[in-house]
């Protein structure tokens, strides 16, 4: 999902009144959903649009593979004309990915009654703290409303009491300064207490792939450029 503060900055700074939000992955060549032209900014920031024609999407329990009721969160699975047939020379991975006849994306999602799809998080990025599931995307979106923050990534880090807890890696805007406590107080205004990061690390940049994706596995290993 595109955080609302980021989208509004792009619309203003880059003079782009209309932004299309899409969701997909390489295995789906690559599109699965798209926001229609008449979508509101709320629909564009709170969802990834509606499912493209000739594709079928279902939400399933990630453990059992059983379909979830409409409006319930689960793993997003897809099948259709543009979904790959399988992984090259890897029948084991192919069988696992296509169990139940649909391709399993690994993304936690909800399909709302109006057909809009909301991506909650990557399942591997969901933080489980004291038995509570925390969406890293939700925490990042809340923190990006802070005027001093340029970029942020939130990951789960080991915690001796809660198992793991949210840890925020923050890139500040040039000329700005802040502290972990100030950031924590800001986050408390819009997040439940258990979702507020227990630690903040201020970094010069976030590790990214060539296409700009943040490499959260690097952050979990403590290898950010501090």
PDB file of C-alpha atoms in Angstrom:
ATOM      1  CA  UNK A   1       0.000   0.000   0.000  1.00  0.00           C
ATOM      2  CA  UNK A   2       1.054   3.558  -0.639  1.00  0.00           C
ATOM      3  CA  UNK A   3       0.895   5.579   2.599  1.00  0.00           C
ATOM      4  CA  UNK A   4      -1.401   8.580   2.282  1.00  0.00           C
ATOM      5  CA  UNK A   5       1.280  11.121   3.312  1.00  0.00           C
ATOM      6  CA  UNK A   6       3.609   9.825   0.588  1.00  0.00           C
ATOM      7  CA  UNK A   7       0.881   9.867  -2.041  1.00  0.00           C
ATOM      8  CA  UNK A   8      -0.150  13.407  -1.183  1.00  0.00           C
ATOM      9  CA  UNK A   9       3.491  14.546  -1.388  1.00  0.00           C
ATOM     10  CA  UNK A  10       3.866  12.951  -4.823  1.00  0.00           C
ATOM     11  CA  UNK A  11       0.623  14.532  -6.028  1.00  0.00           C
ATOM     12  CA  UNK A  12       1.746  17.950  -4.798  1.00  0.00           C
ATOM     13  CA  UNK A  13       5.484  17.972  -5.453  1.00  0.00           C
ATOM     14  CA  UNK A  14       5.338  16.168  -8.801  1.00  0.00           C
ATOM     15  CA  UNK A  15       2.054  17.759  -9.924  1.00  0.00           C
ATOM     16  CA  UNK A  16       0.405  14.391 -10.509  1.00  0.00           C
ATOM     17  CA  UNK A  17      -3.305  14.701  -9.658  1.00  0.00           C
ATOM     18  CA  UNK A  18      -4.044  11.117 -10.694  1.00  0.00           C
ATOM     19  CA  UNK A  19      -2.004   8.199  -9.442  1.00  0.00           C
ATOM     20  CA  UNK A  20      -2.793   4.608 -10.338  1.00  0.00           C
ATOM     21  CA  UNK A  21      -2.116   1.986  -7.703  1.00  0.00           C
ATOM     22  CA  UNK A  22      -1.454  -1.548  -8.891  1.00  0.00           C
ATOM     23  CA  UNK A  23      -0.544  -4.805  -7.215  1.00  0.00           C
ATOM     24  CA  UNK A  24       1.193  -7.795  -8.679  1.00  0.00           C
ATOM     25  CA  UNK A  25       4.266  -9.970  -8.719  1.00  0.00           C
ATOM     26  CA  UNK A  26       6.608 -11.524 -11.236  1.00  0.00           C
ATOM     27  CA  UNK A  27       4.714 -14.821 -11.188  1.00  0.00           C
ATOM     28  CA  UNK A  28       1.584 -13.003 -12.419  1.00  0.00           C
ATOM     29  CA  UNK A  29       3.236 -11.218 -15.344  1.00  0.00           C
ATOM     30  CA  UNK A  30       2.950  -9.018 -13.197  1.00  0.00           C
ATOM     31  CA  UNK A  31      -0.502  -7.481 -12.610  1.00  0.00           C
ATOM     32  CA  UNK A  32      -3.329  -8.685 -10.354  1.00  0.00           C
ATOM     33  CA  UNK A  33      -5.198  -5.534  -9.327  1.00  0.00           C
ATOM     34  CA  UNK A  34      -5.531  -1.922 -10.452  1.00  0.00           C
ATOM     35  CA  UNK A  35      -7.298   1.183  -9.134  1.00  0.00           C
ATOM     36  CA  UNK A  36      -9.942   2.595 -11.497  1.00  0.00           C
ATOM     37  CA  UNK A  37      -9.583   6.163 -12.750  1.00  0.00           C
ATOM     38  CA  UNK A  38     -12.461   7.397 -10.591  1.00  0.00           C
ATOM     39  CA  UNK A  39     -11.076   5.976  -7.342  1.00  0.00           C
ATOM     40  CA  UNK A  40     -10.882   8.412  -4.435  1.00  0.00           C
ATOM     41  CA  UNK A  41      -7.615   9.142  -2.663  1.00  0.00           C
ATOM     42  CA  UNK A  42      -8.872   7.072   0.272  1.00  0.00           C
ATOM     43  CA  UNK A  43      -9.481   4.104  -2.034  1.00  0.00           C
ATOM     44  CA  UNK A  44      -6.030   4.587  -3.551  1.00  0.00           C
ATOM     45  CA  UNK A  45      -4.260   4.724  -0.190  1.00  0.00           C
ATOM     46  CA  UNK A  46      -6.286   2.057   1.615  1.00  0.00           C
ATOM     47  CA  UNK A  47      -6.341  -0.547  -1.158  1.00  0.00           C
ATOM     48  CA  UNK A  48      -4.571  -1.714  -4.302  1.00  0.00           C
ATOM     49  CA  UNK A  49      -7.681  -1.514  -6.459  1.00  0.00           C
ATOM     50  CA  UNK A  50      -9.909  -4.199  -7.943  1.00  0.00           C
ATOM     51  CA  UNK A  51      -8.972  -7.539  -9.491  1.00  0.00           C
ATOM     52  CA  UNK A  52      -8.169  -7.353 -13.205  1.00  0.00           C
ATOM     53  CA  UNK A  53     -10.465  -9.071 -15.735  1.00  0.00           C
ATOM     54  CA  UNK A  54     -10.121 -12.828 -16.292  1.00  0.00           C
ATOM     55  CA  UNK A  55      -8.371 -13.365 -12.967  1.00  0.00           C
ATOM     56  CA  UNK A  56      -9.755 -15.195  -9.943  1.00  0.00           C
ATOM     57  CA  UNK A  57      -8.700 -14.254  -6.450  1.00  0.00           C
ATOM     58  CA  UNK A  58      -9.484 -16.048  -3.222  1.00  0.00           C
ATOM     59  CA  UNK A  59      -8.488 -15.423   0.393  1.00  0.00           C
ATOM     60  CA  UNK A  60      -7.516 -18.536   2.340  1.00  0.00           C
ATOM     61  CA  UNK A  61      -6.333 -19.555   5.771  1.00  0.00           C
ATOM     62  CA  UNK A  62      -2.531 -19.722   5.334  1.00  0.00           C
ATOM     63  CA  UNK A  63      -2.305 -22.813   7.551  1.00  0.00           C
ATOM     64  CA  UNK A  64      -5.175 -24.948   6.220  1.00  0.00           C
ATOM     65  CA  UNK A  65      -5.763 -23.530   2.750  1.00  0.00           C
ATOM     66  CA  UNK A  66      -9.484 -23.222   3.431  1.00  0.00           C
ATOM     67  CA  UNK A  67     -11.296 -20.251   1.924  1.00  0.00           C
ATOM     68  CA  UNK A  68     -11.983 -17.387   4.301  1.00  0.00           C
ATOM     69  CA  UNK A  69     -15.380 -15.689   4.502  1.00  0.00           C
ATOM     70  CA  UNK A  70     -15.792 -12.394   2.600  1.00  0.00           C
ATOM     71  CA  UNK A  71     -14.182  -9.531   4.499  1.00  0.00           C
ATOM     72  CA  UNK A  72     -11.864 -11.781   6.497  1.00  0.00           C
ATOM     73  CA  UNK A  73      -8.095 -11.518   6.216  1.00  0.00           C
ATOM     74  CA  UNK A  74      -5.986 -14.358   4.904  1.00  0.00           C
ATOM     75  CA  UNK A  75      -3.465 -15.244   2.225  1.00  0.00           C
ATOM     76  CA  UNK A  76      -4.238 -13.875  -1.210  1.00  0.00           C
ATOM     77  CA  UNK A  77      -4.232 -16.565  -3.905  1.00  0.00           C
ATOM     78  CA  UNK A  78      -4.771 -16.051  -7.628  1.00  0.00           C
ATOM     79  CA  UNK A  79      -5.258 -17.981 -10.851  1.00  0.00           C
ATOM     80  CA  UNK A  80      -5.774 -16.871 -14.416  1.00  0.00           C
ATOM     81  CA  UNK A  81      -4.344 -16.430 -17.876  1.00  0.00           C
ATOM     82  CA  UNK A  82      -1.293 -14.411 -16.848  1.00  0.00           C
ATOM     83  CA  UNK A  83      -0.196 -16.554 -13.882  1.00  0.00           C
ATOM     84  CA  UNK A  84       2.903 -18.622 -14.535  1.00  0.00           C
ATOM     85  CA  UNK A  85       2.808 -22.392 -14.987  1.00  0.00           C
ATOM     86  CA  UNK A  86       5.602 -23.075 -12.532  1.00  0.00           C
ATOM     87  CA  UNK A  87       9.174 -22.452 -11.407  1.00  0.00           C
ATOM     88  CA  UNK A  88      11.880 -23.560 -13.801  1.00  0.00           C
ATOM     89  CA  UNK A  89      13.296 -26.971 -12.876  1.00  0.00           C
ATOM     90  CA  UNK A  90      11.773 -26.780  -9.387  1.00  0.00           C
ATOM     91  CA  UNK A  91       8.712 -29.045  -9.177  1.00  0.00           C
ATOM     92  CA  UNK A  92       8.755 -28.968  -5.367  1.00  0.00           C
ATOM     93  CA  UNK A  93       8.451 -25.177  -5.192  1.00  0.00           C
ATOM     94  CA  UNK A  94       5.827 -25.248  -7.945  1.00  0.00           C
ATOM     95  CA  UNK A  95       3.685 -27.796  -6.120  1.00  0.00           C
ATOM     96  CA  UNK A  96       3.889 -25.796  -2.895  1.00  0.00           C
ATOM     97  CA  UNK A  97       3.046 -22.502  -4.618  1.00  0.00           C
ATOM     98  CA  UNK A  98       0.033 -23.944  -6.465  1.00  0.00           C
ATOM     99  CA  UNK A  99      -1.523 -26.047  -3.719  1.00  0.00           C
ATOM    100  CA  UNK A 100      -5.301 -25.982  -4.067  1.00  0.00           C
ATOM    101  CA  UNK A 101      -5.132 -24.919  -7.711  1.00  0.00           C
ATOM    102  CA  UNK A 102      -4.298 -21.266  -7.012  1.00  0.00           C
ATOM    103  CA  UNK A 103      -0.952 -19.500  -6.836  1.00  0.00           C
ATOM    104  CA  UNK A 104      -0.168 -18.533  -3.235  1.00  0.00           C
ATOM    105  CA  UNK A 105       1.293 -15.030  -3.120  1.00  0.00           C
ATOM    106  CA  UNK A 106       2.434 -14.988   0.513  1.00  0.00           C
ATOM    107  CA  UNK A 107       0.578 -11.707   1.061  1.00  0.00           C
ATOM    108  CA  UNK A 108      -1.954 -11.130   3.827  1.00  0.00           C
ATOM    109  CA  UNK A 109      -5.001  -9.428   2.312  1.00  0.00           C
ATOM    110  CA  UNK A 110      -8.723  -8.673   2.530  1.00  0.00           C
ATOM    111  CA  UNK A 111     -11.226  -8.359  -0.310  1.00  0.00           C
ATOM    112  CA  UNK A 112     -13.840  -5.808   0.744  1.00  0.00           C
ATOM    113  CA  UNK A 113     -17.527  -5.949  -0.282  1.00  0.00           C
ATOM    114  CA  UNK A 114     -16.952  -3.240  -2.914  1.00  0.00           C
ATOM    115  CA  UNK A 115     -14.325  -5.424  -4.595  1.00  0.00           C
ATOM    116  CA  UNK A 116     -11.328  -3.403  -3.484  1.00  0.00           C
ATOM    117  CA  UNK A 117      -8.371  -5.466  -2.295  1.00  0.00           C
ATOM    118  CA  UNK A 118      -6.417  -4.367   0.765  1.00  0.00           C
ATOM    119  CA  UNK A 119      -2.926  -5.764   1.245  1.00  0.00           C
ATOM    120  CA  UNK A 120      -2.198  -5.982   4.975  1.00  0.00           C
ATOM    121  CA  UNK A 121       1.429  -7.154   4.805  1.00  0.00           C
ATOM    122  CA  UNK A 122       3.760  -9.859   3.615  1.00  0.00           C
ATOM    123  CA  UNK A 123       3.219 -12.821   5.918  1.00  0.00           C
ATOM    124  CA  UNK A 124       6.954 -13.022   6.482  1.00  0.00           C
ATOM    125  CA  UNK A 125       6.912  -9.359   7.590  1.00  0.00           C
ATOM    126  CA  UNK A 126       4.006  -9.628  10.040  1.00  0.00           C
ATOM    127  CA  UNK A 127       5.288  -8.993  13.563  1.00  0.00           C
ATOM    128  CA  UNK A 128       3.909 -11.254  16.292  1.00  0.00           C
ATOM    129  CA  UNK A 129       4.359  -9.512  19.627  1.00  0.00           C
ATOM    130  CA  UNK A 130       2.893 -11.053  22.762  1.00  0.00           C
ATOM    131  CA  UNK A 131       0.493 -13.073  20.620  1.00  0.00           C
ATOM    132  CA  UNK A 132      -0.738  -9.997  18.719  1.00  0.00           C
ATOM    133  CA  UNK A 133      -0.263  -9.690  14.954  1.00  0.00           C
ATOM    134  CA  UNK A 134       1.153  -6.321  13.900  1.00  0.00           C
ATOM    135  CA  UNK A 135       1.217  -5.130  10.295  1.00  0.00           C
ATOM    136  CA  UNK A 136       4.549  -3.501   9.523  1.00  0.00           C
ATOM    137  CA  UNK A 137       2.799  -1.553   6.737  1.00  0.00           C
ATOM    138  CA  UNK A 138       0.341  -0.020   9.200  1.00  0.00           C
ATOM    139  CA  UNK A 139       3.120   1.116  11.545  1.00  0.00           C
ATOM    140  CA  UNK A 140       5.171   2.534   8.669  1.00  0.00           C
ATOM    141  CA  UNK A 141       2.159   4.458   7.369  1.00  0.00           C
ATOM    142  CA  UNK A 142       1.566   6.024  10.782  1.00  0.00           C
ATOM    143  CA  UNK A 143       5.193   7.076  11.162  1.00  0.00           C
ATOM    144  CA  UNK A 144       5.390   8.556   7.663  1.00  0.00           C
ATOM    145  CA  UNK A 145       2.929  11.221   8.782  1.00  0.00           C
ATOM    146  CA  UNK A 146       5.733  12.715  10.853  1.00  0.00           C
ATOM    147  CA  UNK A 147       7.060  15.755   8.961  1.00  0.00           C
ATOM    148  CA  UNK A 148      10.697  14.945   9.747  1.00  0.00           C
ATOM    149  CA  UNK A 149      10.606  11.407   8.328  1.00  0.00           C
ATOM    150  CA  UNK A 150      11.686  10.814   4.747  1.00  0.00           C
ATOM    151  CA  UNK A 151      11.623   7.013   4.780  1.00  0.00           C
ATOM    152  CA  UNK A 152      10.927   4.307   7.339  1.00  0.00           C
ATOM    153  CA  UNK A 153      10.952   0.532   7.523  1.00  0.00           C
ATOM    154  CA  UNK A 154       9.574  -1.503  10.422  1.00  0.00           C
ATOM    155  CA  UNK A 155      10.641  -5.069  11.183  1.00  0.00           C
ATOM    156  CA  UNK A 156      10.198  -7.517  14.022  1.00  0.00           C
ATOM    157  CA  UNK A 157      13.183  -7.905  16.330  1.00  0.00           C
ATOM    158  CA  UNK A 158      13.638 -10.458  19.146  1.00  0.00           C
ATOM    159  CA  UNK A 159      12.241  -9.340  22.505  1.00  0.00           C
ATOM    160  CA  UNK A 160      12.847 -11.279  25.702  1.00  0.00           C
ATOM    161  CA  UNK A 161       9.323 -10.675  27.047  1.00  0.00           C
ATOM    162  CA  UNK A 162       7.079 -10.447  23.940  1.00  0.00           C
ATOM    163  CA  UNK A 163       8.921 -12.802  21.593  1.00  0.00           C
ATOM    164  CA  UNK A 164       9.468  -9.996  19.123  1.00  0.00           C
ATOM    165  CA  UNK A 165       8.542  -6.339  18.908  1.00  0.00           C
ATOM    166  CA  UNK A 166       8.441  -3.637  16.207  1.00  0.00           C
ATOM    167  CA  UNK A 167      11.740  -1.909  15.467  1.00  0.00           C
ATOM    168  CA  UNK A 168      11.704   1.168  13.224  1.00  0.00           C
ATOM    169  CA  UNK A 169      14.590   2.178  10.976  1.00  0.00           C
ATOM    170  CA  UNK A 170      14.148   5.852  10.146  1.00  0.00           C
ATOM    171  CA  UNK A 171      15.704   8.113   7.503  1.00  0.00           C
ATOM    172  CA  UNK A 172      15.183  11.764   8.429  1.00  0.00           C
ATOM    173  CA  UNK A 173      14.746  14.583   5.967  1.00  0.00           C
ATOM    174  CA  UNK A 174      17.855  16.726   5.386  1.00  0.00           C
ATOM    175  CA  UNK A 175      18.290  19.244   8.181  1.00  0.00           C
ATOM    176  CA  UNK A 176      15.791  17.518  10.476  1.00  0.00           C
ATOM    177  CA  UNK A 177      16.465  15.919  13.846  1.00  0.00           C
ATOM    178  CA  UNK A 178      14.469  13.845  16.292  1.00  0.00           C
ATOM    179  CA  UNK A 179      14.775  11.310  19.086  1.00  0.00           C
ATOM    180  CA  UNK A 180      13.407   7.852  19.684  1.00  0.00           C
ATOM    181  CA  UNK A 181      11.171   9.106  22.503  1.00  0.00           C
ATOM    182  CA  UNK A 182       9.730  11.893  20.357  1.00  0.00           C
ATOM    183  CA  UNK A 183       8.991   9.394  17.591  1.00  0.00           C
ATOM    184  CA  UNK A 184       7.423   7.015  20.085  1.00  0.00           C
ATOM    185  CA  UNK A 185       5.123   9.723  21.437  1.00  0.00           C
ATOM    186  CA  UNK A 186       4.101  10.648  17.900  1.00  0.00           C
ATOM    187  CA  UNK A 187       3.267   7.027  17.067  1.00  0.00           C
ATOM    188  CA  UNK A 188       1.125   6.651  20.191  1.00  0.00           C
ATOM    189  CA  UNK A 189      -1.303   9.229  18.812  1.00  0.00           C
ATOM    190  CA  UNK A 190      -2.455   6.894  16.025  1.00  0.00           C
ATOM    191  CA  UNK A 191      -1.391   3.348  16.988  1.00  0.00           C
ATOM    192  CA  UNK A 192      -2.414   0.918  19.693  1.00  0.00           C
ATOM    193  CA  UNK A 193       0.259   0.760  22.386  1.00  0.00           C
ATOM    194  CA  UNK A 194       1.473  -2.707  21.401  1.00  0.00           C
ATOM    195  CA  UNK A 195       2.034  -1.553  17.806  1.00  0.00           C
ATOM    196  CA  UNK A 196       4.310   1.352  18.757  1.00  0.00           C
ATOM    197  CA  UNK A 197       7.955   0.469  17.983  1.00  0.00           C
ATOM    198  CA  UNK A 198       9.953  -0.361  21.085  1.00  0.00           C
ATOM    199  CA  UNK A 199      13.131   0.809  19.365  1.00  0.00           C
ATOM    200  CA  UNK A 200      14.097   3.373  16.733  1.00  0.00           C
ATOM    201  CA  UNK A 201      17.320   3.397  14.759  1.00  0.00           C
ATOM    202  CA  UNK A 202      18.168   6.478  12.722  1.00  0.00           C
ATOM    203  CA  UNK A 203      20.005   5.549   9.529  1.00  0.00           C
ATOM    204  CA  UNK A 204      21.456   7.396   6.556  1.00  0.00           C
ATOM    205  CA  UNK A 205      19.658   5.162   4.064  1.00  0.00           C
ATOM    206  CA  UNK A 206      17.656   1.955   3.857  1.00  0.00           C
ATOM    207  CA  UNK A 207      19.036  -1.089   2.037  1.00  0.00           C
ATOM    208  CA  UNK A 208      17.192  -1.558  -1.248  1.00  0.00           C
ATOM    209  CA  UNK A 209      17.143  -3.760  -4.306  1.00  0.00           C
ATOM    210  CA  UNK A 210      17.860  -2.420  -7.796  1.00  0.00           C
ATOM    211  CA  UNK A 211      14.110  -1.794  -8.216  1.00  0.00           C
ATOM    212  CA  UNK A 212      13.827   0.183  -4.965  1.00  0.00           C
ATOM    213  CA  UNK A 213      12.355  -2.479  -2.682  1.00  0.00           C
ATOM    214  CA  UNK A 214      13.480  -2.213   0.927  1.00  0.00           C
ATOM    215  CA  UNK A 215      15.448  -5.296   1.964  1.00  0.00           C
ATOM    216  CA  UNK A 216      13.956  -5.979   5.358  1.00  0.00           C
ATOM    217  CA  UNK A 217      15.989  -9.146   5.802  1.00  0.00           C
ATOM    218  CA  UNK A 218      19.098  -6.938   5.860  1.00  0.00           C
ATOM    219  CA  UNK A 219      17.577  -4.768   8.591  1.00  0.00           C
ATOM    220  CA  UNK A 220      16.723  -7.840  10.644  1.00  0.00           C
ATOM    221  CA  UNK A 221      20.371  -8.783  10.433  1.00  0.00           C
ATOM    222  CA  UNK A 222      21.449  -5.359  11.660  1.00  0.00           C
ATOM    223  CA  UNK A 223      23.324  -4.455   8.480  1.00  0.00           C
ATOM    224  CA  UNK A 224      21.783  -1.057   7.735  1.00  0.00           C
ATOM    225  CA  UNK A 225      24.110   1.840   6.947  1.00  0.00           C
ATOM    226  CA  UNK A 226      23.865   3.745  10.234  1.00  0.00           C
TER     227      UNK A 226
END
